[in-house]
Amino acid sequence: MTSKLKLHGFNNLTKTLSFNIYDISYARTPDDQQAYVAYINESYDAERLTQILTDVVDIIGANILNIARQDYEPQGASVTILISEEPVEPTASQIEESPGPLPDIILAHLDKSHITVHTYPEIHPVDGLSTFRVDIDVSTCGVISPLKALNYLIHQFDSDIVTIDYRVRGFTRDVEGRKHFIDHEINSIQNYLSKDTRAAYQMTDVNVYQEHLFHTKMLRQDFELDDYLFGDATRNLSYEQRRKVEERLRHEMLEIFYGRNMVQSNR
C-alpha cells in the first residue's frame, strides 16, 4: 500500500494549457498516402511522444509518478503522465509567468497534476490532403505555470496551425482569507511566445478576461509548396497540378484556422 502523497504549499489554482496542433501535407497516390500515415506513426509513436512529454516535465520541473502510453491500430498514439511537484521551493524564474525555453534549452519547474497527448493522422481519400493533428493538455495546480511549455511544444511539431487555450480555475486564499482567482497578470497567450514564433505566424486572440480564459489561433505565414508534398508529388506534378494542390492546401489550412467550411475556388 503506497503512502499518501503530501502536497507542498497552499495554492489551489488550477492552470490548464491546451493545444490543437495541425500539420498539413499532400500525398498524391494511395501508396504514398499509406506511406505518409506510416511515417507519422513511426515519427510520433508513443515512445517519441513520451520523450517529448518527459522533456516538458523537466522544463516545468516535476516528478513523474506514472506513465501510461499506447500505440493504436491502424494509426495514432496516446500518452498520459501523472506528475507531482518537486519537494523543494521553486525559484523566482520558475514561478513567474514568462516565455519558456526553446527546444535546445531544458529548465524550470512544475506542480502536481498531469500531461496528456493524443495524435490523429488522417488522409482525405479523394483530395490526398493529409492532416496530422496533435492534442496536448498541460495541467498544473499551484504557483507553477504551464505556459513554460509553449515554445518547446510548438517547436517539437511541424506546426502549420496551432490553437491554444489557457484557463485559470478555482481560487486560493491569502493569510487574511481574501480569495485570489488568478495569481499573475496576463492579457494574451502571445505574450509568452518567443520572437521567432510570433514572427512565423499570423495570430488572432479571443479572450474572456473576467473568466480568466484566453484563446489564441496561429496560422503559419510562409508557404513553400515543396515543404508540403510527400512521395510521388515531390517530383511528378506539372505546373498546373502544383497550382491546384497549393490552392487546396491553403484552403484546408484556412478552414482549420477559422473553424468553418469555406467555399473553394474552382478556377
mmCIF file of C-alpha atoms in Angstrom:
data_model
loop_
_atom_site.group_PDB
_atom_site.id
_atom_site.type_symbol
_atom_site.label_atom_id
_atom_site.label_comp_id
_atom_site.label_asym_id
_atom_site.label_seq_id
_atom_site.Cartn_x
_atom_site.Cartn_y
_atom_site.Cartn_z
ATOM 1 C CA MET A 1 0.000 0.000 0.000
ATOM 2 C CA THR A 2 1.523 3.302 -1.063
ATOM 3 C CA SER A 3 1.752 6.194 1.382
ATOM 4 C CA LYS A 4 -0.390 9.258 0.807
ATOM 5 C CA LEU A 5 1.328 11.957 -1.247
ATOM 6 C CA LYS A 6 1.999 15.075 0.815
ATOM 7 C CA LEU A 7 1.319 18.280 -1.112
ATOM 8 C CA HIS A 8 3.648 21.265 -0.866
ATOM 9 C CA GLY A 9 2.155 24.741 -0.497
ATOM 10 C CA PHE A 10 -1.404 26.019 -0.363
ATOM 11 C CA ASN A 11 -2.030 27.462 -3.809
ATOM 12 C CA ASN A 12 -5.178 25.754 -5.121
ATOM 13 C CA LEU A 13 -5.358 27.475 -8.517
ATOM 14 C CA THR A 14 -5.567 25.126 -11.473
ATOM 15 C CA LYS A 15 -3.882 26.312 -14.689
ATOM 16 C CA THR A 16 -4.550 24.373 -17.879
ATOM 17 C CA LEU A 17 -2.847 24.869 -21.231
ATOM 18 C CA SER A 18 -4.464 23.045 -24.160
ATOM 19 C CA PHE A 19 -3.129 22.741 -27.720
ATOM 20 C CA ASN A 20 -4.515 21.587 -31.027
ATOM 21 C CA ILE A 21 -1.563 21.375 -33.416
ATOM 22 C CA TYR A 22 -2.028 20.605 -37.124
ATOM 23 C CA ASP A 23 0.476 19.583 -39.797
ATOM 24 C CA ILE A 24 -0.852 19.563 -43.367
ATOM 25 C CA SER A 25 0.656 17.616 -46.295
ATOM 26 C CA TYR A 26 -0.295 16.353 -49.757
ATOM 27 C CA ALA A 27 0.189 12.699 -50.768
ATOM 28 C CA ARG A 28 -0.827 12.009 -54.365
ATOM 29 C CA THR A 29 -1.146 8.227 -54.706
ATOM 30 C CA PRO A 30 -2.822 5.661 -52.401
ATOM 31 C CA ASP A 31 0.597 4.104 -51.730
ATOM 32 C CA ASP A 32 2.021 7.495 -50.769
ATOM 33 C CA GLN A 33 -0.953 8.161 -48.540
ATOM 34 C CA GLN A 34 -0.371 4.941 -46.642
ATOM 35 C CA ALA A 35 3.342 5.703 -46.529
ATOM 36 C CA TYR A 36 2.571 9.094 -45.002
ATOM 37 C CA VAL A 37 0.495 7.525 -42.233
ATOM 38 C CA ALA A 38 3.287 5.010 -41.599
ATOM 39 C CA TYR A 39 5.805 7.859 -41.453
ATOM 40 C CA ILE A 40 3.706 9.753 -38.902
ATOM 41 C CA ASN A 41 3.139 6.614 -36.833
ATOM 42 C CA GLU A 42 6.885 5.993 -36.737
ATOM 43 C CA SER A 43 7.938 9.616 -36.156
ATOM 44 C CA TYR A 44 5.364 10.275 -33.430
ATOM 45 C CA ASP A 45 4.796 6.896 -31.836
ATOM 46 C CA ALA A 46 4.094 6.512 -28.119
ATOM 47 C CA GLU A 47 7.802 6.235 -27.320
ATOM 48 C CA ARG A 48 8.667 9.529 -29.062
ATOM 49 C CA LEU A 49 5.667 11.280 -27.529
ATOM 50 C CA THR A 50 6.686 10.022 -24.094
ATOM 51 C CA GLN A 51 10.123 11.585 -24.579
ATOM 52 C CA ILE A 52 8.575 14.911 -25.626
ATOM 53 C CA LEU A 53 6.315 14.968 -22.569
ATOM 54 C CA THR A 54 9.199 13.916 -20.329
ATOM 55 C CA ASP A 55 11.105 16.945 -21.621
ATOM 56 C CA VAL A 56 8.081 19.093 -20.753
ATOM 57 C CA VAL A 57 8.133 17.663 -17.230
ATOM 58 C CA ASP A 58 11.769 18.753 -16.991
ATOM 59 C CA ILE A 59 11.025 22.186 -18.446
ATOM 60 C CA ILE A 60 8.327 22.947 -15.915
ATOM 61 C CA GLY A 61 10.005 20.793 -13.280
ATOM 62 C CA ALA A 62 8.064 17.841 -11.903
ATOM 63 C CA ASN A 63 8.457 14.322 -10.600
ATOM 64 C CA ILE A 64 6.933 11.628 -12.822
ATOM 65 C CA LEU A 65 4.631 9.385 -10.798
ATOM 66 C CA ASN A 66 3.187 7.247 -13.586
ATOM 67 C CA ILE A 67 3.279 6.921 -17.398
ATOM 68 C CA ALA A 68 0.522 5.294 -19.467
ATOM 69 C CA ARG A 69 1.102 5.091 -23.226
ATOM 70 C CA GLN A 70 -0.462 3.302 -26.168
ATOM 71 C CA ASP A 71 0.046 2.959 -29.929
ATOM 72 C CA TYR A 72 -3.179 2.316 -31.841
ATOM 73 C CA GLU A 73 -4.066 0.323 -34.943
ATOM 74 C CA PRO A 74 -4.207 1.414 -37.670
ATOM 75 C CA GLN A 75 -2.846 4.805 -36.574
ATOM 76 C CA GLY A 76 -2.380 7.241 -33.712
ATOM 77 C CA ALA A 77 -0.950 7.144 -30.196
ATOM 78 C CA SER A 78 -1.694 8.458 -26.694
ATOM 79 C CA VAL A 79 0.428 9.215 -23.628
ATOM 80 C CA THR A 80 -0.637 10.340 -20.153
ATOM 81 C CA ILE A 81 1.865 11.285 -17.440
ATOM 82 C CA LEU A 82 0.829 11.790 -13.819
ATOM 83 C CA ILE A 83 3.203 14.202 -12.111
ATOM 84 C CA SER A 84 3.955 15.773 -8.738
ATOM 85 C CA GLU A 85 5.853 18.867 -7.726
ATOM 86 C CA GLU A 86 9.450 18.771 -6.571
ATOM 87 C CA PRO A 87 9.918 18.668 -2.773
ATOM 88 C CA VAL A 88 11.813 21.976 -2.878
ATOM 89 C CA GLU A 89 10.846 25.618 -3.074
ATOM 90 C CA PRO A 90 10.608 26.777 -6.720
ATOM 91 C CA THR A 91 12.859 29.606 -7.815
ATOM 92 C CA ALA A 92 11.501 33.007 -8.831
ATOM 93 C CA SER A 93 12.150 32.316 -12.533
ATOM 94 C CA GLN A 94 10.192 29.064 -12.316
ATOM 95 C CA ILE A 95 7.161 30.732 -10.738
ATOM 96 C CA GLU A 96 6.922 33.838 -12.916
ATOM 97 C CA GLU A 97 4.689 33.811 -15.979
ATOM 98 C CA SER A 98 7.216 34.351 -18.769
ATOM 99 C CA PRO A 99 8.153 32.797 -22.131
ATOM 100 C CA GLY A 100 9.568 29.332 -21.675
ATOM 101 C CA PRO A 101 12.630 27.850 -23.376
ATOM 102 C CA LEU A 102 13.063 26.713 -26.946
ATOM 103 C CA PRO A 103 13.757 23.001 -27.652
ATOM 104 C CA ASP A 104 17.513 23.231 -27.064
ATOM 105 C CA ILE A 105 17.113 24.758 -23.582
ATOM 106 C CA ILE A 106 15.635 22.471 -20.910
ATOM 107 C CA LEU A 107 14.987 24.046 -17.485
ATOM 108 C CA ALA A 108 12.278 25.102 -14.986
ATOM 109 C CA HIS A 109 9.679 23.601 -12.629
ATOM 110 C CA LEU A 110 6.114 22.193 -12.448
ATOM 111 C CA ASP A 111 3.440 21.446 -9.846
ATOM 112 C CA LYS A 112 1.374 18.291 -9.217
ATOM 113 C CA SER A 113 -1.073 17.340 -11.977
ATOM 114 C CA HIS A 114 -0.887 15.701 -15.416
ATOM 115 C CA ILE A 115 0.176 15.993 -19.054
ATOM 116 C CA THR A 116 -1.536 14.211 -21.942
ATOM 117 C CA VAL A 117 -1.050 13.913 -25.702
ATOM 118 C CA HIS A 118 -3.142 12.234 -28.406
ATOM 119 C CA THR A 119 -2.387 12.054 -32.140
ATOM 120 C CA TYR A 120 -4.803 11.795 -35.068
ATOM 121 C CA PRO A 121 -3.259 11.160 -38.522
ATOM 122 C CA GLU A 122 -5.890 11.490 -41.270
ATOM 123 C CA ILE A 123 -5.904 11.191 -45.082
ATOM 124 C CA HIS A 124 -8.611 12.625 -47.325
ATOM 125 C CA PRO A 125 -9.488 9.678 -49.629
ATOM 126 C CA VAL A 126 -10.129 11.868 -52.709
ATOM 127 C CA ASP A 127 -8.040 15.028 -52.457
ATOM 128 C CA GLY A 128 -4.923 13.406 -50.989
ATOM 129 C CA LEU A 129 -4.755 16.001 -48.215
ATOM 130 C CA SER A 130 -3.079 14.649 -45.089
ATOM 131 C CA THR A 131 -3.912 16.271 -41.768
ATOM 132 C CA PHE A 132 -1.900 15.255 -38.719
ATOM 133 C CA ARG A 133 -3.497 16.577 -35.525
ATOM 134 C CA VAL A 134 -1.929 16.546 -32.069
ATOM 135 C CA ASP A 135 -3.948 17.360 -28.937
ATOM 136 C CA ILE A 136 -1.924 18.253 -25.838
ATOM 137 C CA ASP A 137 -3.014 19.240 -22.327
ATOM 138 C CA VAL A 138 -0.645 20.505 -19.632
ATOM 139 C CA SER A 139 -2.471 20.973 -16.335
ATOM 140 C CA THR A 140 -0.894 22.188 -13.084
ATOM 141 C CA CYS A 141 -2.033 23.120 -9.597
ATOM 142 C CA GLY A 142 -0.273 25.822 -7.611
ATOM 143 C CA VAL A 143 2.115 28.648 -8.340
ATOM 144 C CA ILE A 144 3.921 26.931 -11.225
ATOM 145 C CA SER A 145 2.958 27.874 -14.791
ATOM 146 C CA PRO A 146 2.291 25.507 -17.723
ATOM 147 C CA LEU A 147 2.949 28.480 -20.023
ATOM 148 C CA LYS A 148 6.626 27.486 -19.784
ATOM 149 C CA ALA A 149 5.845 24.604 -22.174
ATOM 150 C CA LEU A 150 4.515 26.797 -25.002
ATOM 151 C CA ASN A 151 7.600 27.378 -27.121
ATOM 152 C CA TYR A 152 9.066 23.923 -26.698
ATOM 153 C CA LEU A 153 5.897 22.106 -27.793
ATOM 154 C CA ILE A 154 5.257 24.340 -30.808
ATOM 155 C CA HIS A 155 8.833 23.708 -31.983
ATOM 156 C CA GLN A 156 8.583 19.930 -31.468
ATOM 157 C CA PHE A 157 5.947 19.507 -34.184
ATOM 158 C CA ASP A 158 5.724 20.775 -37.769
ATOM 159 C CA SER A 159 3.007 23.198 -36.758
ATOM 160 C CA ASP A 160 1.051 24.796 -39.607
ATOM 161 C CA ILE A 161 -1.955 25.711 -37.462
ATOM 162 C CA VAL A 162 -1.997 25.939 -33.673
ATOM 163 C CA THR A 163 -4.963 26.696 -31.443
ATOM 164 C CA ILE A 164 -4.173 27.318 -27.783
ATOM 165 C CA ASP A 165 -6.465 27.652 -24.777
ATOM 166 C CA TYR A 166 -5.266 28.778 -21.348
ATOM 167 C CA ARG A 167 -7.614 28.731 -18.367
ATOM 168 C CA VAL A 168 -7.082 29.543 -14.688
ATOM 169 C CA ARG A 169 -9.729 27.958 -12.432
ATOM 170 C CA GLY A 170 -10.533 27.840 -8.749
ATOM 171 C CA PHE A 171 -9.138 30.189 -6.138
ATOM 172 C CA THR A 172 -6.538 30.394 -3.412
ATOM 173 C CA ARG A 173 -6.532 32.429 -0.212
ATOM 174 C CA ASP A 174 -4.010 34.790 1.282
ATOM 175 C CA VAL A 175 -3.207 34.907 5.018
ATOM 176 C CA GLU A 176 -6.063 37.346 5.599
ATOM 177 C CA GLY A 177 -8.606 34.998 3.993
ATOM 178 C CA ARG A 178 -9.053 37.004 0.796
ATOM 179 C CA LYS A 179 -9.711 34.892 -2.290
ATOM 180 C CA HIS A 180 -7.428 35.187 -5.333
ATOM 181 C CA PHE A 181 -8.866 33.802 -8.578
ATOM 182 C CA ILE A 182 -5.655 34.355 -10.558
ATOM 183 C CA ASP A 183 -2.126 34.913 -9.284
ATOM 184 C CA HIS A 184 -0.466 36.581 -12.288
ATOM 185 C CA GLU A 185 -1.175 39.243 -14.885
ATOM 186 C CA ILE A 186 -1.964 38.092 -18.418
ATOM 187 C CA ASN A 187 -3.772 39.728 -21.342
ATOM 188 C CA SER A 188 -2.735 37.352 -24.155
ATOM 189 C CA ILE A 189 -1.061 33.986 -24.673
ATOM 190 C CA GLN A 190 1.002 35.746 -27.348
ATOM 191 C CA ASN A 191 2.981 37.482 -24.592
ATOM 192 C CA TYR A 192 4.601 34.144 -23.735
ATOM 193 C CA LEU A 193 5.656 33.139 -27.237
ATOM 194 C CA SER A 194 9.240 33.550 -28.432
ATOM 195 C CA LYS A 195 10.054 36.244 -31.004
ATOM 196 C CA ASP A 196 10.687 33.728 -33.800
ATOM 197 C CA THR A 197 7.310 32.085 -33.171
ATOM 198 C CA ARG A 198 5.464 35.411 -33.230
ATOM 199 C CA ALA A 199 7.222 36.311 -36.475
ATOM 200 C CA ALA A 200 6.365 32.994 -38.134
ATOM 201 C CA TYR A 201 2.597 33.024 -37.524
ATOM 202 C CA GLN A 202 -0.489 35.108 -38.166
ATOM 203 C CA MET A 203 -2.294 35.175 -34.811
ATOM 204 C CA THR A 204 -5.776 36.019 -33.557
ATOM 205 C CA ASP A 205 -6.988 36.251 -29.942
ATOM 206 C CA VAL A 206 -10.387 35.597 -28.377
ATOM 207 C CA ASN A 207 -10.099 36.334 -24.641
ATOM 208 C CA VAL A 208 -12.663 36.446 -21.828
ATOM 209 C CA TYR A 209 -10.704 38.328 -19.197
ATOM 210 C CA GLN A 210 -13.306 38.248 -16.437
ATOM 211 C CA GLU A 211 -13.385 34.434 -16.702
ATOM 212 C CA HIS A 212 -9.578 34.101 -16.886
ATOM 213 C CA LEU A 213 -9.981 32.344 -20.242
ATOM 214 C CA PHE A 214 -7.536 33.030 -23.083
ATOM 215 C CA HIS A 215 -7.575 31.685 -26.652
ATOM 216 C CA THR A 216 -5.042 32.199 -29.450
ATOM 217 C CA LYS A 217 -5.167 30.855 -33.011
ATOM 218 C CA MET A 218 -1.975 30.681 -35.077
ATOM 219 C CA LEU A 219 -1.513 30.197 -38.847
ATOM 220 C CA ARG A 220 1.940 29.837 -40.383
ATOM 221 C CA GLN A 221 2.646 32.787 -42.683
ATOM 222 C CA ASP A 222 5.357 31.442 -45.018
ATOM 223 C CA PHE A 223 4.215 28.869 -47.576
ATOM 224 C CA GLU A 224 6.627 26.855 -49.739
ATOM 225 C CA LEU A 225 4.722 24.186 -51.661
ATOM 226 C CA ASP A 226 7.631 21.720 -51.700
ATOM 227 C CA ASP A 227 7.538 21.622 -47.895
ATOM 228 C CA TYR A 228 4.020 20.167 -48.082
ATOM 229 C CA LEU A 229 4.498 17.475 -50.746
ATOM 230 C CA PHE A 230 5.052 13.813 -49.862
ATOM 231 C CA GLY A 231 6.246 10.931 -52.055
ATOM 232 C CA ASP A 232 5.442 10.973 -55.782
ATOM 233 C CA ALA A 233 4.083 14.529 -55.585
ATOM 234 C CA THR A 234 7.545 15.880 -54.785
ATOM 235 C CA ARG A 235 8.748 15.222 -58.372
ATOM 236 C CA ASN A 236 5.885 14.371 -60.760
ATOM 237 C CA LEU A 237 3.447 17.278 -60.637
ATOM 238 C CA SER A 238 3.005 19.592 -63.587
ATOM 239 C CA TYR A 239 2.915 23.357 -63.128
ATOM 240 C CA GLU A 240 -0.897 23.350 -63.295
ATOM 241 C CA GLN A 241 -1.143 20.436 -60.845
ATOM 242 C CA ARG A 242 1.163 22.225 -58.434
ATOM 243 C CA ARG A 243 -1.023 25.331 -58.617
ATOM 244 C CA LYS A 244 -4.178 23.345 -57.845
ATOM 245 C CA VAL A 245 -2.515 21.430 -54.998
ATOM 246 C CA GLU A 246 -1.264 24.675 -53.457
ATOM 247 C CA GLU A 247 -4.770 26.125 -53.669
ATOM 248 C CA ARG A 248 -6.252 23.062 -51.956
ATOM 249 C CA LEU A 249 -3.622 23.086 -49.220
ATOM 250 C CA ARG A 250 -4.127 26.771 -48.481
ATOM 251 C CA HIS A 251 -7.901 26.283 -48.433
ATOM 252 C CA GLU A 252 -7.559 23.368 -45.998
ATOM 253 C CA MET A 253 -5.377 25.437 -43.685
ATOM 254 C CA LEU A 254 -7.783 28.377 -43.716
ATOM 255 C CA GLU A 255 -10.772 26.148 -42.922
ATOM 256 C CA ILE A 256 -8.958 24.669 -39.929
ATOM 257 C CA PHE A 257 -7.751 28.084 -38.773
ATOM 258 C CA TYR A 258 -11.189 29.708 -38.962
ATOM 259 C CA GLY A 259 -13.034 26.584 -37.796
ATOM 260 C CA ARG A 260 -15.612 26.505 -40.579
ATOM 261 C CA ASN A 261 -16.192 25.172 -44.110
ATOM 262 C CA MET A 262 -15.435 27.739 -46.785
ATOM 263 C CA VAL A 263 -16.310 27.996 -50.480
ATOM 264 C CA GLN A 264 -13.366 26.910 -52.610
ATOM 265 C CA SER A 265 -12.487 28.489 -55.936
ATOM 266 C CA ASN A 266 -12.952 26.210 -58.976
ATOM 267 C CA ARG A 267 -10.697 28.136 -61.314
#
